[in-house]
Coordinates of C-alpha atoms (C1' of nucleotides) in Angstrom, one line a residue:
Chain A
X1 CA 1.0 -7.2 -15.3
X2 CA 0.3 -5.7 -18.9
X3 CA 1.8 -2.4 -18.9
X4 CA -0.5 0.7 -18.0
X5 CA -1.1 3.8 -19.7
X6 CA 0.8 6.6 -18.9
X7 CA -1.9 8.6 -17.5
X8 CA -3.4 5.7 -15.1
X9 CA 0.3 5.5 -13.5
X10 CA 0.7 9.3 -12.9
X11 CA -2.9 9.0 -11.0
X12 CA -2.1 5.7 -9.5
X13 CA 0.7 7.5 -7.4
X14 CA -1.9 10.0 -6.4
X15 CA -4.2 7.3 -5.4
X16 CA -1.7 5.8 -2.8
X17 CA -1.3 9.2 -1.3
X18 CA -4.7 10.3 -0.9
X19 CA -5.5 6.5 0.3
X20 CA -2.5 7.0 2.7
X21 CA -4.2 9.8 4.1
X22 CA -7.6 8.3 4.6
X23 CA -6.0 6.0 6.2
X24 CA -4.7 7.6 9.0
X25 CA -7.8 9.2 9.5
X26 CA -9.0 5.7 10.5
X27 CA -10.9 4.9 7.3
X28 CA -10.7 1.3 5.9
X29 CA -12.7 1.2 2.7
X30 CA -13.4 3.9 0.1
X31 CA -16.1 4.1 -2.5
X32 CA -15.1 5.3 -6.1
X33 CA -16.7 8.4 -5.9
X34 CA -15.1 9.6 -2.3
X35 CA -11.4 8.9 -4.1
X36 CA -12.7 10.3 -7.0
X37 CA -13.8 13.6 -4.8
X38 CA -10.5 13.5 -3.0
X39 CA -8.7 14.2 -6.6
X40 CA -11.0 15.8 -8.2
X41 CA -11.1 13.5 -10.9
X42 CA -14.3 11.4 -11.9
X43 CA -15.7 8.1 -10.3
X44 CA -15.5 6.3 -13.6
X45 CA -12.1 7.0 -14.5
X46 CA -10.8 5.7 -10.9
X47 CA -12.7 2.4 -11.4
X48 CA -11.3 2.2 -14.9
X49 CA -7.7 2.8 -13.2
X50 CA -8.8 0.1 -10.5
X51 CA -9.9 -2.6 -13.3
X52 CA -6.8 -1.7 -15.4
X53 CA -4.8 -3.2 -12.5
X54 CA -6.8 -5.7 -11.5
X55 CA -8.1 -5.2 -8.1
X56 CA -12.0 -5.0 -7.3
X57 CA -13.8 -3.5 -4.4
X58 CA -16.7 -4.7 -2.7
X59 CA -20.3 -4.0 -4.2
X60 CA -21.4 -1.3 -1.7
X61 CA -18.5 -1.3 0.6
X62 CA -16.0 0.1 -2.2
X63 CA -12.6 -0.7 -1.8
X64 CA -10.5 -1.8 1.1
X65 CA -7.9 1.5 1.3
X66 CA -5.1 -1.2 3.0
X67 CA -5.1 -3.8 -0.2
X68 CA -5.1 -1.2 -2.2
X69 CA -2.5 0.9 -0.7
X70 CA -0.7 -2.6 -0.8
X71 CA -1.4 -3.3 -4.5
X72 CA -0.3 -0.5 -5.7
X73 CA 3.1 -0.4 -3.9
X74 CA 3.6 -3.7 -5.9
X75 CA 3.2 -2.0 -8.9
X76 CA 5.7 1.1 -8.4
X77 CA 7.6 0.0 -6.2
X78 CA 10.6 -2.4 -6.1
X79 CA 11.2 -4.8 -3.0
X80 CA 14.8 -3.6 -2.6
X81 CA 13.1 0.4 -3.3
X82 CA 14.8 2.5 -6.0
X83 CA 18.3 5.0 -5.4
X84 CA 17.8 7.9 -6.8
X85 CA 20.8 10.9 -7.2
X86 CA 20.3 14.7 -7.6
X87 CA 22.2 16.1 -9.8
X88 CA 22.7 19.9 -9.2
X89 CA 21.8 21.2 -5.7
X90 CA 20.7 24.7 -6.5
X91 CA 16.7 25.6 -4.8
X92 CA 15.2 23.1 -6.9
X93 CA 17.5 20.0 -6.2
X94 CA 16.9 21.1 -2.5
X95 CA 13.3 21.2 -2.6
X96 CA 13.2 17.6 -4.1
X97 CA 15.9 16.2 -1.1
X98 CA 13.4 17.7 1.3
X99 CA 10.1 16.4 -0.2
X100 CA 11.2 13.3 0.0
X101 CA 12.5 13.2 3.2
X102 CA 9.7 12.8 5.4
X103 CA 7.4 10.3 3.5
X104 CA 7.8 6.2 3.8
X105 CA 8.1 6.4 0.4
X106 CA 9.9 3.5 -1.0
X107 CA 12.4 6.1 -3.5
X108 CA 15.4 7.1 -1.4
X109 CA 17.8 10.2 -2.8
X110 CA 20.9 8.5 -1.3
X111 CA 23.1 10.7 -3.4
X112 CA 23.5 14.8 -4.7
X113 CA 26.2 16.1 -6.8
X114 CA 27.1 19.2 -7.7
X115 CA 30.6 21.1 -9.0
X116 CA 30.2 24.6 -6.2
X117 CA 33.1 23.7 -3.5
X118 CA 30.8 25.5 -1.1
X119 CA 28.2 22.8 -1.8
X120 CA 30.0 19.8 -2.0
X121 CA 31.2 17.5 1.1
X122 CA 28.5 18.9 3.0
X123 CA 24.9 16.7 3.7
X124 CA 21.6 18.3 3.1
X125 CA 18.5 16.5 4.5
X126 CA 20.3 13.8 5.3
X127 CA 21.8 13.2 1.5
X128 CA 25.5 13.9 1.2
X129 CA 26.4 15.9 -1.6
X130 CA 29.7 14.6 -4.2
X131 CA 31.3 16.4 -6.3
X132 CA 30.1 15.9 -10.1
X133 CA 33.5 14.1 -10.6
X134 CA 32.9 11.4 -8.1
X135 CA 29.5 10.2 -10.4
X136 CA 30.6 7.3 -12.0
X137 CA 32.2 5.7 -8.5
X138 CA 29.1 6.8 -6.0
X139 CA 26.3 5.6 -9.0
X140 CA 27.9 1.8 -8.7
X141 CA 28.4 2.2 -4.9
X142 CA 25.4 3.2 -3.9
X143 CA 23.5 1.6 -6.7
X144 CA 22.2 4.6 -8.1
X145 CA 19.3 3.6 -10.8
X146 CA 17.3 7.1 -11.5
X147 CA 18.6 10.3 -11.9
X148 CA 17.3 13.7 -11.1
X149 CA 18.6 16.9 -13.3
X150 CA 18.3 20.2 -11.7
X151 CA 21.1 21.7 -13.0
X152 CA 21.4 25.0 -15.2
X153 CA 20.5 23.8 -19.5
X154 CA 24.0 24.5 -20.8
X155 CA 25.6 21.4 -19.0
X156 CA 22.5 19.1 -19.3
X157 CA 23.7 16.7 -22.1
X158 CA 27.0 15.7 -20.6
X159 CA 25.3 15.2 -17.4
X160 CA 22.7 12.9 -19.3
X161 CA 25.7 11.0 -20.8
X162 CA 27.4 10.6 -17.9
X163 CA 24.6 9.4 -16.2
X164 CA 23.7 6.6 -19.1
X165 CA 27.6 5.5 -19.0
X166 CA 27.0 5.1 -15.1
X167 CA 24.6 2.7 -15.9
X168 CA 21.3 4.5 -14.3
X169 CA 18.0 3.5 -16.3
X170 CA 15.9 6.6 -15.4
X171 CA 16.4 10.1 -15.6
X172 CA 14.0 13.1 -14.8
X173 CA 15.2 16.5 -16.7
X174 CA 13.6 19.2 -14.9
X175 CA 15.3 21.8 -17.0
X176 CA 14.1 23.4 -19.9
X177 CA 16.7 21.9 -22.1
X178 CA 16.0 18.8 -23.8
X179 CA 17.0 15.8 -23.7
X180 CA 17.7 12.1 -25.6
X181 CA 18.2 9.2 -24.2
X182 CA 19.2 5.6 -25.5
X183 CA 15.8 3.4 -25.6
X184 CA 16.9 1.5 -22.6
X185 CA 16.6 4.3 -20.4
X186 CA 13.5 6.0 -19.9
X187 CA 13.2 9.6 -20.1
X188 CA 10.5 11.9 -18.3
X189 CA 11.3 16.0 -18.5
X190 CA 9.2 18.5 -16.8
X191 CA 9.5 22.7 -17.6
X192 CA 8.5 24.7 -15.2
X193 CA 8.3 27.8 -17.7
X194 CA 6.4 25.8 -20.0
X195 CA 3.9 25.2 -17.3
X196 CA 3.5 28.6 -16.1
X197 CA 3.4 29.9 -20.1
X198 CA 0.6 27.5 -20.1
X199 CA -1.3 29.5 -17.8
X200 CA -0.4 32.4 -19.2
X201 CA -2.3 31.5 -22.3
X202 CA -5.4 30.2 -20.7
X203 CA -5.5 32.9 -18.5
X204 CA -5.4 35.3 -21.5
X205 CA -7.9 33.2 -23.7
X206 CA -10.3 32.5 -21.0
X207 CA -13.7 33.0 -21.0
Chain B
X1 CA -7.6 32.6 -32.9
X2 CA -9.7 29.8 -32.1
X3 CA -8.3 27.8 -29.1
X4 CA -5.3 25.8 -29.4
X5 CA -4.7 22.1 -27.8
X6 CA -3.2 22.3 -24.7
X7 CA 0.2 20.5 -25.8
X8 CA 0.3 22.6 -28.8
X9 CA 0.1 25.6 -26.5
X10 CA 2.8 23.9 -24.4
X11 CA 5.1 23.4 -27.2
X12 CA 4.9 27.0 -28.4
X13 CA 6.6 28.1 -25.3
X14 CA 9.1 25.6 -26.0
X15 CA 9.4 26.5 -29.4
X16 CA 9.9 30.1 -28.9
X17 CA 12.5 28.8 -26.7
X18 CA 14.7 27.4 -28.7
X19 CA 13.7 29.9 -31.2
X20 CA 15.2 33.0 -29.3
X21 CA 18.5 31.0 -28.4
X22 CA 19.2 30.1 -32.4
X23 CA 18.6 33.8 -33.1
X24 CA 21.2 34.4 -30.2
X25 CA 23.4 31.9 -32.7
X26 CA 23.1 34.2 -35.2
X27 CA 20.3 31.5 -37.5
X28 CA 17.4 33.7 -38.8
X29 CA 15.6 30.2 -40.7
X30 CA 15.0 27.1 -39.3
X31 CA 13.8 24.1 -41.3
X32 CA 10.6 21.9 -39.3
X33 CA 13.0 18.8 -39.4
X34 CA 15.9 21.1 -37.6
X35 CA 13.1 22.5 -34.6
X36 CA 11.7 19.1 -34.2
X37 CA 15.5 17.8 -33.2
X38 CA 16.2 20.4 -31.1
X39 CA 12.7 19.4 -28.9
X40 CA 13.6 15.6 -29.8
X41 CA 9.9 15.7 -31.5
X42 CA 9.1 14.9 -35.5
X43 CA 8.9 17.1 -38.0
X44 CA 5.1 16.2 -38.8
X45 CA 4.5 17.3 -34.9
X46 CA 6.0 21.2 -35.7
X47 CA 4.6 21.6 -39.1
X48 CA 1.2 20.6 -37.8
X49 CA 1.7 23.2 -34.4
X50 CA 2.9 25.9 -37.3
X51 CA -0.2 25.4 -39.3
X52 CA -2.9 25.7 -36.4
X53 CA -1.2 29.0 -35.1
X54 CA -1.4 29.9 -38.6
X55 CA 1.4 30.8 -39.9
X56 CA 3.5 29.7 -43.1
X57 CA 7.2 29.3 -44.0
X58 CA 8.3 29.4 -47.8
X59 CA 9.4 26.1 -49.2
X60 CA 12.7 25.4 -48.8
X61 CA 13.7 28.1 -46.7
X62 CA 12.0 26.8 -43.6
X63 CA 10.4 29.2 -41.1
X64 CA 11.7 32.9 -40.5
X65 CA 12.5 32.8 -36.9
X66 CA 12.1 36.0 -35.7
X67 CA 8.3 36.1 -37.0
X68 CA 7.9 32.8 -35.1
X69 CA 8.7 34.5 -32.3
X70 CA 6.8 37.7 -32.6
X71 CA 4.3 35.3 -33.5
X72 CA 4.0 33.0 -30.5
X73 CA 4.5 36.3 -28.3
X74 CA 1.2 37.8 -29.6
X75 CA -0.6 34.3 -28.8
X76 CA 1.0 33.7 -25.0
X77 CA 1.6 37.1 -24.2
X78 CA -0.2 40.3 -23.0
X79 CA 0.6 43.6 -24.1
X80 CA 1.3 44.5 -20.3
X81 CA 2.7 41.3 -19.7
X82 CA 0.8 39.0 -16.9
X83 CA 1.9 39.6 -13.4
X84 CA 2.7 37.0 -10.7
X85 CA 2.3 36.2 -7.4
X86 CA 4.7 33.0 -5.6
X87 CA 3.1 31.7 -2.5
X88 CA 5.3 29.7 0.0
X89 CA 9.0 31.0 0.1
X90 CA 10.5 27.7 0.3
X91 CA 13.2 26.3 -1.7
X92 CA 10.8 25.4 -4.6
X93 CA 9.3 29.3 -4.5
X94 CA 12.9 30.5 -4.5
X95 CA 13.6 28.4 -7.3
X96 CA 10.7 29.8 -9.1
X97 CA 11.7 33.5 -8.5
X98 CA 15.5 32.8 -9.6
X99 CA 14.6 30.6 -12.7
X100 CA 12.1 33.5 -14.2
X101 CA 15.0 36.2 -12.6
X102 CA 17.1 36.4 -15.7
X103 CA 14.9 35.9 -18.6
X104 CA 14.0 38.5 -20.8
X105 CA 9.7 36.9 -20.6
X106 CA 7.0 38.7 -20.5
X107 CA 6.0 37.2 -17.1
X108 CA 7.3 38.7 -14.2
X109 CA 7.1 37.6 -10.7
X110 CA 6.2 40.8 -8.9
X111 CA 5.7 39.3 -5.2
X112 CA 5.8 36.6 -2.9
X113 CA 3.9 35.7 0.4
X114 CA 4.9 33.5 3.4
X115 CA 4.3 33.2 6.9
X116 CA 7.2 33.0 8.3
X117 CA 9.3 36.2 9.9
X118 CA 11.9 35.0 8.9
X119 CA 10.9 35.3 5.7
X120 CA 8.8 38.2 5.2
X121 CA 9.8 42.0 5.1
X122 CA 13.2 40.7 2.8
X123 CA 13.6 40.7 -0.8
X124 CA 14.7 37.8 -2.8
X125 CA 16.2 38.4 -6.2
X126 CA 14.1 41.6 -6.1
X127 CA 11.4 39.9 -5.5
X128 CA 9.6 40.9 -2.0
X129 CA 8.2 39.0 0.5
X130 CA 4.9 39.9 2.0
X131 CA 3.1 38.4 4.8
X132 CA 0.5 36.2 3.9
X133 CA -2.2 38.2 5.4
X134 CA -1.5 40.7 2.9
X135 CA -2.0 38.9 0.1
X136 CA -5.4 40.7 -0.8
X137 CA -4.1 44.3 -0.2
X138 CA -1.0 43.5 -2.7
X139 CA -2.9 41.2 -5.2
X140 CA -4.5 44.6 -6.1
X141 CA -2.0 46.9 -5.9
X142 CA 0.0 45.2 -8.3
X143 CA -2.5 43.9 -10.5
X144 CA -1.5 40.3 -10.1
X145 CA -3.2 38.2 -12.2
X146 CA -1.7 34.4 -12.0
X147 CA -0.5 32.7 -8.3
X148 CA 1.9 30.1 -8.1
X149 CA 1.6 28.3 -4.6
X150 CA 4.2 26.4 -3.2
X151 CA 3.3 25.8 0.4
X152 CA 3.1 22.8 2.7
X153 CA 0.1 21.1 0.8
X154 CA -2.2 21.3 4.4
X155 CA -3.0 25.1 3.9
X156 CA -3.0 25.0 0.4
X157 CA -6.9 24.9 0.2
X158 CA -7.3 28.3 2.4
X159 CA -4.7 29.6 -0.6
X160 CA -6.5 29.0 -3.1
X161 CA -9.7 30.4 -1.5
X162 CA -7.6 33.7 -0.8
X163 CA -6.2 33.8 -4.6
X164 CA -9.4 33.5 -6.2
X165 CA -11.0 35.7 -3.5
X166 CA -8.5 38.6 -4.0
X167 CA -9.4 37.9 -8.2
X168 CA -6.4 36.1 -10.0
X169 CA -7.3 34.2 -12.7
X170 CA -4.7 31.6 -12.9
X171 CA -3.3 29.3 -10.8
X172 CA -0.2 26.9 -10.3
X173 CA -0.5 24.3 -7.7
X174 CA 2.7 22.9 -7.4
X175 CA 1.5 20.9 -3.8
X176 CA 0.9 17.4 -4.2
X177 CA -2.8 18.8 -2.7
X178 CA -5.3 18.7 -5.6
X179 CA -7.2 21.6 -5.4
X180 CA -10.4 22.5 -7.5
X181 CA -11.4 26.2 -8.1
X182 CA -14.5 28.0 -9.6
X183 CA -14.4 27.9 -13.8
X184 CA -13.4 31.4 -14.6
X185 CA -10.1 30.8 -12.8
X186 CA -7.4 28.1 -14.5
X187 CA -5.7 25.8 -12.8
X188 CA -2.3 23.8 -13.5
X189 CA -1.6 21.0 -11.1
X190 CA 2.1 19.5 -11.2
X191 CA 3.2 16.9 -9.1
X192 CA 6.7 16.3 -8.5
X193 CA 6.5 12.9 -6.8
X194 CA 4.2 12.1 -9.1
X195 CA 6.7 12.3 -11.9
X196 CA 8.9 11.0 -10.1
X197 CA 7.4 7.4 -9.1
X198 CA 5.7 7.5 -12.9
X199 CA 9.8 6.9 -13.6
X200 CA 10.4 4.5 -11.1
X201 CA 7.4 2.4 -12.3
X202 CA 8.9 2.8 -16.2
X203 CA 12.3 2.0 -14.9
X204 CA 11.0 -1.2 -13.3
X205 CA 8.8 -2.3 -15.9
X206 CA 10.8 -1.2 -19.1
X207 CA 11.8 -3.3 -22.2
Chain C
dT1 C1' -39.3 -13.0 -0.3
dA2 C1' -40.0 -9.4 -3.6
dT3 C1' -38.5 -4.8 -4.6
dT4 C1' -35.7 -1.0 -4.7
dC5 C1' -31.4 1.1 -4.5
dC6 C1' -26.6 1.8 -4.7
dC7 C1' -22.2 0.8 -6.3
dT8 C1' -19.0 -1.9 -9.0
dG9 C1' -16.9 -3.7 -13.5
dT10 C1' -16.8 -3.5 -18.3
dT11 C1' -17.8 -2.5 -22.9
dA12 C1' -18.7 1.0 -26.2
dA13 C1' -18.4 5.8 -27.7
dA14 C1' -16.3 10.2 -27.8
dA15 C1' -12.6 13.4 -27.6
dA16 C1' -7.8 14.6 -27.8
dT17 C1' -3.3 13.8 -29.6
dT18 C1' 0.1 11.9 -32.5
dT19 C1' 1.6 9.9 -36.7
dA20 C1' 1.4 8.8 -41.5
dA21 C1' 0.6 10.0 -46.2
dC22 C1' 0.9 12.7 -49.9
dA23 C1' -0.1 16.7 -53.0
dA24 C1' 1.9 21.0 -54.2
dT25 C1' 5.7 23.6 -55.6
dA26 C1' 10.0 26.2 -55.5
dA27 C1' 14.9 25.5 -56.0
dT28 C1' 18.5 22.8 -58.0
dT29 C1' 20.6 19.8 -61.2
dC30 C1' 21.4 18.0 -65.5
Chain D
dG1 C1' 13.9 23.6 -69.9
dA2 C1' 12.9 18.9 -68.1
dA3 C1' 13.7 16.0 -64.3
dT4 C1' 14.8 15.6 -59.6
dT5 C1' 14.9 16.9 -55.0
dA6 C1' 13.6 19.1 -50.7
dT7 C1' 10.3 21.0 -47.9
dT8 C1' 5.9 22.8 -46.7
dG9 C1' 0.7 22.4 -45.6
dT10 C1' -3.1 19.5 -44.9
dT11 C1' -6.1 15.7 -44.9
dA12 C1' -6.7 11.1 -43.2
dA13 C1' -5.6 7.3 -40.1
dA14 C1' -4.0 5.6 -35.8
dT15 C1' -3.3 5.8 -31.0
dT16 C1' -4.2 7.3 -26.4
dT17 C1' -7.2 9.0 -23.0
dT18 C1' -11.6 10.3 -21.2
dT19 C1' -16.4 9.8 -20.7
dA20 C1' -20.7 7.6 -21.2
dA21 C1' -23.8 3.7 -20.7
dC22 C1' -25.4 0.0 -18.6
dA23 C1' -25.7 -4.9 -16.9
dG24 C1' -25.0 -7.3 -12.6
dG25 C1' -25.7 -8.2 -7.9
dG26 C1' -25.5 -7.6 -2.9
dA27 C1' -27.7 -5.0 0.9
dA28 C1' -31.5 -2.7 2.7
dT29 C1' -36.3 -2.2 2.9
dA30 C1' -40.8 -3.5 3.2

DNA sequence: TATTCCCTGTTAAAAATTTAACAATAATTC
DNA sequence: GAATTATTGTTAAATTTTTAACAGGGAATA
């Protein structure tokens, strides 16, 4: 499959979710405009997304929620499901280990790290945490691929470089420090001060 | 000021960022080409932000960096400073409060609400913990304007009706619940999942 | 079986965002 | 003081993303 936009991947994880859902609510097919509804995004731009992968409904039954759910697992997902490590288990590293733990989400956090003594050697969720030392060793061990930053800004880059010498191919930054990556590894950083900033503005320029 | 993109807005926060720590450095000019490495953006993509805020460096001294500053203050910024609200006092509201604890913004976390006794009636970081069910009552009092919610995504629809009932103008959804609110209020979604499988489907589909 | 209606799939247009190109000009060099 | 260099400000082009428009066709209706 050509690759997607951006945009049509972020909503194509939303889709699964919301079809999920539906799904356990006994619903089998869905017309563009109910998933649309669901999202709060437009009828047209789902059946764009739904086109741009490849999959078609059923004139005037919509689309079956199950082949769809299905499809678009084949497109995120891998068969073998990615490993994914924490770095830094402060509130936010803790809030990611836990909102991942309940779904049947293909992504598994198999790993945390962090250099506190009172946080390391313990589990959390389920996910035991190493000390930042360790990296290198639990990466190849546990085949590590992504890479979740939490940590405070100052020790970002070393972290990032540590993590690309480990050999992991994805890394989220969720501090506000940024970051650069080799090409090979692909890059996605989030700012949560940013965000709220953004509001800030909007709020005060609204009207 | 006529209104600016959304990622320019975005970017200013960002800017004023890095901004404020080079002053800290003891820097009081900074060239486009130097700010555009320290966000790993181009130089074309600060010069253009710089121009539709409106402001001007002199040639071949760069920008003065405390009128940047000054500068994107008076745009984001409210005289009083905007005051927030955190709903849900799970790790991901905690990490909210403690991120925004130490810096010197504008925006100040005032309040947070939860359900839970264990929870309520306690102060986190100085910031206090209110039942839920007082949300309107407090809202008021302390002139909150913006609401960040952070709950389990089932109630986060009966939030957002209380928020905008109680008359904030801003909201934060950080629940992988899309939500949809009247017009006069704003609303950031962000979804951490989200990012996080938009990585795992660029990790398996890269080069 | 003809007609209407609803919903999909797709192409085309519009809007938002980024990137490129380059003119202007102050400082520096020769 | 003429030529070169470095850097800004801005217009134009390219790219990405969203929205609109509409043809096609199966189901329902009559």
């Amino acid at each position: 499959m050509k690759n997607l936009p951006d945009k049509t991947v972020e909503r194509l994880s939303q889709y699964r979710r919301s079809l999920n859902n539906q799904l356990t609510k006994g619903k089998t097919n869905i017309f563009s405009h109910e998933l649309a509804h669901l999202l709060h995004i437009t009828p047209v731009q789902v059946r764009r997304d739904i086109m741009l992968i490849g999959y078609s409904g059923t004139l005037r039954k919509g689309y079956d929620i199950k082949e769809m759910i299905n499809l678009i697992g084949k497109i995120i997902d891998t068969d073998e499901g990615q490993r994914i490590a924490v770095i830094g288990m402060g509130n936010l590293g803790k809030a990611f280990i836990h909102y991942l733990h309940e779904k049947g989400s293909k992504l598994k956090i198999v790993a945390s790290f962090d250099v506190n003594p009172d946080k390391t050697d313990k589990t959390y969720a389920g996910v035991h945490c190493y000390h930042f030392d360790r990296l290198a060793e639990i990466v190849k061990k546990e085949e590590i691929n992504i890479g979740i930053i939490t940590t405070p800004p100052e020790v970002v880059p070393q972290i990032a470089d540590k993590l690309v010498e480990a050999g992991i191919n994805g890394i989220l930054n969720y501090t506000p420090k940024p970051l650069s990556v080799p090409d090979e590894v692909y890059l996605e950083e989030y700012d949560m001060i940013t965000s709220l900033e953004k509001v800030a503005y909007f709020v005060k320029h609204r009207d």
